[in-house]
Short mmCIF file of C-alpha atoms in Angstrom, two decimals:
data_model
loop_
_atom_site.label_atom_id
_atom_site.label_comp_id
_atom_site.label_asym_id
_atom_site.label_seq_id
_atom_site.Cartn_x
_atom_site.Cartn_y
_atom_site.Cartn_z
CA MET A 1 -5.87 225.57 143.82
CA SER A 2 -3.70 224.88 147.11
CA THR A 3 -6.33 223.46 150.03
CA THR A 4 -5.44 227.07 152.51
CA GLN A 5 -6.78 228.45 149.78
CA GLN A 6 -9.59 226.77 149.07
CA GLN A 7 -10.70 227.34 152.68
CA VAL A 8 -10.08 231.20 152.74
CA SER A 9 -12.06 234.66 151.14
CA ALA A 10 -10.67 235.91 148.03
CA ALA A 11 -9.87 238.98 149.97
CA GLU A 12 -8.00 236.94 152.77
CA TRP A 13 -6.02 234.92 149.73
CA GLN A 14 -4.71 238.51 148.50
CA VAL A 15 -3.86 239.65 151.99
CA ARG A 16 -2.22 236.33 152.08
CA GLN A 17 -0.18 236.53 149.26
CA ASP A 18 1.32 240.20 149.87
CA LEU A 19 2.01 239.34 153.08
CA ALA A 20 4.09 236.27 151.96
CA ALA A 21 5.78 238.83 149.43
CA ALA A 22 7.17 241.31 152.42
CA TYR A 23 8.44 238.22 154.42
CA ARG A 24 10.01 237.56 150.62
CA LEU A 25 11.48 241.55 150.49
CA ALA A 26 12.85 241.30 154.22
CA ALA A 27 15.07 238.31 153.17
CA ILE A 28 16.04 239.46 150.46
CA HIS A 29 16.81 242.89 151.73
CA ARG A 30 18.19 240.95 155.07
CA MET A 31 15.70 242.10 157.31
CA THR A 32 15.38 239.10 159.46
CA ASP A 33 16.24 237.70 162.57
CA HIS A 34 16.37 233.33 161.21
CA ILE A 35 12.23 232.69 162.42
CA TYR A 36 12.07 235.05 165.43
CA THR A 37 10.63 238.56 164.17
CA HIS A 38 6.94 238.93 162.34
CA PHE A 39 4.63 240.28 160.10
CA SER A 40 1.08 240.12 161.04
CA ALA A 41 -2.18 241.04 158.94
CA ARG A 42 -5.49 241.45 159.31
CA VAL A 43 -8.14 239.48 158.01
CA PRO A 44 -10.65 241.58 155.97
CA GLU A 45 -14.60 240.71 157.54
CA GLU A 46 -12.67 239.60 160.25
CA ALA A 47 -11.96 242.05 162.97
CA ASP A 48 -10.55 239.34 165.32
CA HIS A 49 -8.61 237.81 163.07
CA PHE A 50 -4.79 238.12 161.97
CA LEU A 51 -2.38 236.14 159.91
CA LEU A 52 1.50 235.63 161.42
CA ASN A 53 4.09 233.68 160.51
CA ALA A 54 4.77 229.73 161.40
CA TYR A 55 7.06 229.82 164.38
CA GLY A 56 9.60 227.53 162.21
CA LEU A 57 9.81 229.26 159.13
CA ALA A 58 13.03 231.79 157.86
CA PHE A 59 11.36 234.65 156.37
CA ASP A 60 12.15 233.38 152.48
CA GLU A 61 9.63 230.15 152.98
CA ILE A 62 6.94 231.58 154.23
CA THR A 63 3.72 231.34 151.20
CA ALA A 64 0.45 232.28 151.44
CA SER A 65 -0.67 229.62 152.46
CA ASN A 66 1.59 228.37 155.59
CA LEU A 67 0.79 231.69 157.04
CA VAL A 68 -1.46 231.29 160.54
CA LYS A 69 -4.22 232.42 160.98
CA VAL A 70 -4.85 233.65 164.64
CA ASP A 71 -7.57 235.42 167.05
CA LEU A 72 -6.70 238.13 169.22
CA ARG A 73 -7.17 235.97 172.40
CA GLY A 74 -3.85 233.50 170.95
CA SER A 75 -6.04 230.37 169.67
CA ILE A 76 -5.16 229.21 166.22
CA VAL A 77 -7.78 229.10 163.71
CA LEU A 78 -6.33 228.15 160.18
CA ASP A 79 -2.64 226.99 160.55
CA ALA A 80 -1.45 224.31 158.01
CA THR A 81 1.81 223.51 158.55
CA GLY A 82 0.81 222.12 161.82
CA LEU A 83 3.39 224.14 163.49
CA GLY A 84 2.05 227.15 165.48
CA ILE A 85 3.41 230.62 166.71
CA ASN A 86 6.23 232.71 168.43
CA PRO A 87 4.24 233.91 171.83
CA ALA A 88 6.49 236.91 172.16
CA GLY A 89 5.53 238.05 168.64
CA PHE A 90 1.75 237.24 169.02
CA VAL A 91 2.00 239.40 172.26
CA ILE A 92 3.34 242.61 170.41
CA HIS A 93 1.55 242.21 167.10
CA SER A 94 -2.51 241.27 169.05
CA ALA A 95 -1.73 244.00 171.46
CA VAL A 96 -1.84 246.69 167.78
CA HIS A 97 -4.29 244.73 166.24
CA ALA A 98 -6.49 245.04 169.55
CA ALA A 99 -5.50 248.45 170.33
CA ARG A 100 -5.24 250.49 166.48
CA HIS A 101 -8.01 249.30 163.90
CA ASP A 102 -6.39 251.42 161.25
CA ALA A 103 -3.72 249.21 161.54
CA ALA A 104 -4.23 246.65 158.50
CA CYS A 105 -0.71 245.68 159.14
CA VAL A 106 2.37 245.07 161.40
CA MET A 107 5.95 244.49 160.92
CA HIS A 108 8.79 244.05 163.58
CA THR A 109 12.68 243.42 162.80
CA HIS A 110 15.75 243.11 164.90
CA THR A 111 18.06 244.54 161.72
CA ALA A 112 21.93 245.29 162.85
CA ALA A 113 21.26 248.97 162.10
CA GLY A 114 17.73 249.17 163.54
CA ILE A 115 18.73 247.57 166.98
CA GLY A 116 21.88 249.72 167.05
CA VAL A 117 19.83 252.81 166.58
CA SER A 118 17.51 251.45 169.32
CA ALA A 119 20.66 251.24 171.79
CA GLN A 120 21.61 255.28 171.19
CA GLN A 121 19.96 257.64 173.95
CA ALA A 122 19.55 260.14 171.23
CA GLY A 123 17.43 258.14 169.27
CA LEU A 124 16.95 258.90 165.90
CA LEU A 125 18.96 261.28 164.22
CA MET A 126 17.78 264.31 161.66
CA ILE A 127 21.17 263.53 159.42
CA SER A 128 19.04 262.04 156.03
CA GLN A 129 15.82 262.60 154.54
CA HIS A 130 15.33 259.54 154.98
CA ALA A 131 15.11 259.94 158.55
CA MET A 132 13.28 263.48 158.25
CA ARG A 133 10.03 261.41 157.28
CA PHE A 134 9.90 260.40 160.41
CA HIS A 135 9.94 263.79 162.35
CA GLY A 136 7.33 264.14 164.19
CA LYS A 137 5.93 260.54 163.99
CA LEU A 138 8.22 258.49 165.48
CA SER A 139 7.48 256.71 169.32
CA TYR A 140 9.63 254.97 171.11
CA HIS A 141 9.09 252.00 173.88
CA ASP A 142 11.75 251.25 176.72
CA TYR A 143 13.06 247.24 176.73
CA GLU A 144 11.53 245.61 179.52
CA GLY A 145 12.69 242.56 178.62
CA VAL A 146 11.46 239.56 175.80
CA VAL A 147 7.95 240.01 175.75
CA LEU A 148 6.05 237.63 176.87
CA GLU A 149 3.59 239.53 179.38
CA CYS A 150 0.44 240.71 178.24
CA GLY A 151 1.11 243.55 180.74
CA GLU A 152 2.99 244.85 178.27
CA GLN A 153 0.44 245.43 176.51
CA GLY A 154 -0.97 248.59 177.28
CA ARG A 155 2.51 250.28 177.24
CA ILE A 156 3.28 249.45 174.30
CA VAL A 157 0.40 250.83 172.58
CA ALA A 158 0.18 253.27 174.16
CA ASN A 159 4.20 254.27 173.64
CA LEU A 160 2.95 253.89 170.22
CA GLY A 161 0.42 256.25 170.19
CA ARG A 162 -1.50 256.94 166.64
CA ASN A 163 1.94 257.29 165.02
CA LYS A 164 2.56 254.03 162.32
CA ALA A 165 6.29 253.82 163.47
CA MET A 166 8.11 252.84 166.97
CA ILE A 167 11.78 251.70 167.91
CA LEU A 168 11.67 249.44 170.97
CA ARG A 169 14.65 250.45 173.15
CA ASN A 170 17.72 248.13 172.74
CA HIS A 171 15.47 245.51 170.57
CA GLY A 172 14.19 246.74 166.87
CA LEU A 173 11.72 248.61 165.71
CA LEU A 174 8.49 248.32 164.75
CA VAL A 175 5.67 250.36 162.22
CA CYS A 176 2.54 249.37 161.19
CA GLY A 177 0.72 250.65 158.35
CA ASP A 178 -3.21 250.85 156.41
CA SER A 179 -2.24 247.68 154.68
CA VAL A 180 0.58 245.30 153.67
CA ALA A 181 2.10 247.53 151.15
CA ASP A 182 1.70 250.35 153.27
CA ALA A 183 3.64 248.87 156.19
CA PHE A 184 6.17 247.69 154.39
CA ASP A 185 7.03 251.07 152.86
CA GLU A 186 7.64 252.15 156.68
CA LEU A 187 9.66 249.32 157.42
CA TYR A 188 11.65 250.44 154.32
CA TYR A 189 12.74 253.80 155.05
CA LEU A 190 13.78 253.26 158.45
CA GLU A 191 15.45 250.46 158.26
CA ARG A 192 17.35 252.78 155.71
CA ALA A 193 17.28 255.64 158.30
CA CYS A 194 18.79 253.96 160.50
CA GLN A 195 22.06 252.47 158.73
CA ALA A 196 22.40 255.96 157.20
CA GLN A 197 22.71 256.58 160.96
CA ILE A 198 25.08 254.42 161.88
CA ALA A 199 27.30 254.23 158.61
CA ALA A 200 27.64 258.14 159.35
CA GLN A 201 28.72 258.03 162.90
CA ALA A 202 31.25 255.00 161.81
CA GLY A 203 33.24 257.78 159.53
CA GLY A 204 34.10 259.21 163.50
CA GLN A 205 33.05 262.73 161.93
CA ALA A 206 31.13 265.51 162.90
CA LEU A 207 27.23 264.86 162.23
CA CYS A 208 25.08 267.38 160.19
CA VAL A 209 21.98 267.25 162.12
CA ALA A 210 18.70 269.32 160.29
CA SER A 211 16.71 271.93 162.00
CA ASP A 212 13.36 271.28 163.09
CA GLU A 213 12.16 273.09 160.94
CA VAL A 214 14.18 271.51 157.90
CA ALA A 215 12.68 267.96 159.54
CA ALA A 216 9.40 269.37 159.81
CA LYS A 217 8.79 270.26 156.18
CA VAL A 218 10.45 267.04 154.65
CA ALA A 219 7.90 264.89 156.59
CA ALA A 220 4.81 266.77 155.56
CA GLN A 221 5.96 266.17 152.35
CA PHE A 222 6.26 262.73 152.47
CA ASP A 223 3.10 262.69 154.23
CA LEU A 224 0.98 264.63 151.38
CA PRO A 225 -2.03 262.52 150.77
CA HIS A 226 -1.94 261.66 146.83
CA ARG A 227 1.70 261.57 146.96
CA PRO A 228 2.62 259.53 143.60
CA SER A 229 4.63 257.20 144.88
CA ARG A 230 2.43 255.39 147.38
CA SER A 231 0.75 253.76 145.04
CA LYS A 232 3.41 252.92 142.68
CA GLN A 233 6.17 251.34 144.79
CA TRP A 234 4.30 247.87 146.00
CA PRO A 235 3.96 247.16 142.06
CA PRO A 236 7.62 246.69 140.90
CA LEU A 237 8.10 244.70 143.64
CA ILE A 238 5.46 241.91 143.21
CA ARG A 239 5.93 241.65 139.79
CA MET A 240 10.70 241.14 140.72
CA LEU A 241 9.08 239.19 143.49
CA GLN A 242 6.94 237.05 140.36
CA ARG A 243 10.14 236.42 138.63
CA VAL A 244 13.01 235.47 141.23
CA GLN A 245 10.81 233.88 144.36
CA PRO A 246 7.26 233.14 142.79
CA ALA A 247 6.49 230.46 145.27
CA TYR A 248 5.42 232.83 147.87
CA GLN A 249 1.92 232.87 146.10
CA ASP A 250 1.45 229.25 146.32
#
C-alpha cells in the first residue's frame, strides 16, 4: 500500500484509480499534448477538493498515487510528487467543478482533430453517427488566449451551460461527466467525431450532412438512461489496462 493510499479514503482511492486509468487510456489513444492538458475528478465527500495531474508528468506516467489533490482556490492539499499543478489547467477545471456540482470529472484535450474542428466556423458537422450524438448538446467558447485569467472562468461556465461537451474555439475539446467513465465516454466519441470530420473533409468531396430531424433522433437514442453500453464500456477498458499497464493502479 502506497503512502498516498494510506492517507485517503477508500472512495477517493477508487476515483484516483479511475482517473489514472483515464490518463493512461488517453495516452494509448494519442489524446495527449505532453504535459499540457488535464483530466480532473472531484474527491468524494470533499466538495471543495479535486484531483489533477502533477505539472511535469506525461499521461502515461500518471498513477493513482501521484495525482495532486487541490482545493477550489488552488491550494495544494496533497501532492506526493512535489511538482504542483499547471495554473492554466487549474483555472479551467476549478471553474467547471465549482459551478457544476454534477461534474464529477472534467477532461480537456488539445488533439489535432479537436483543434482542427475548433478552428472551423461551422464547428462540428452532423456528418457521422458519432457527431450526431452531440446534436443540441454541444457548446462553444471563443478563444481569449491561454487560460490564465480567472475572469474567463465565468464565461467558460456560462457557455458550457448544462451541456456535458464544449468545443473551445482555436483550442480544443472539453467534456464533463457524472463519473470518470462517463466523461471518458463523452471525450472519446467527441474526439472520434472530430477525426471523422477532418478525414471526410480531406477527401475533397461534397459532404452528406444529416438533417436536424435525423441528428436529433440519434442524439435521443444515445441519451437513453438505461442504454446498456453506458455500464458495459468502461470495465473492458480497465481490464485491458490491467493487462498492459497495471502500474496506473499504484
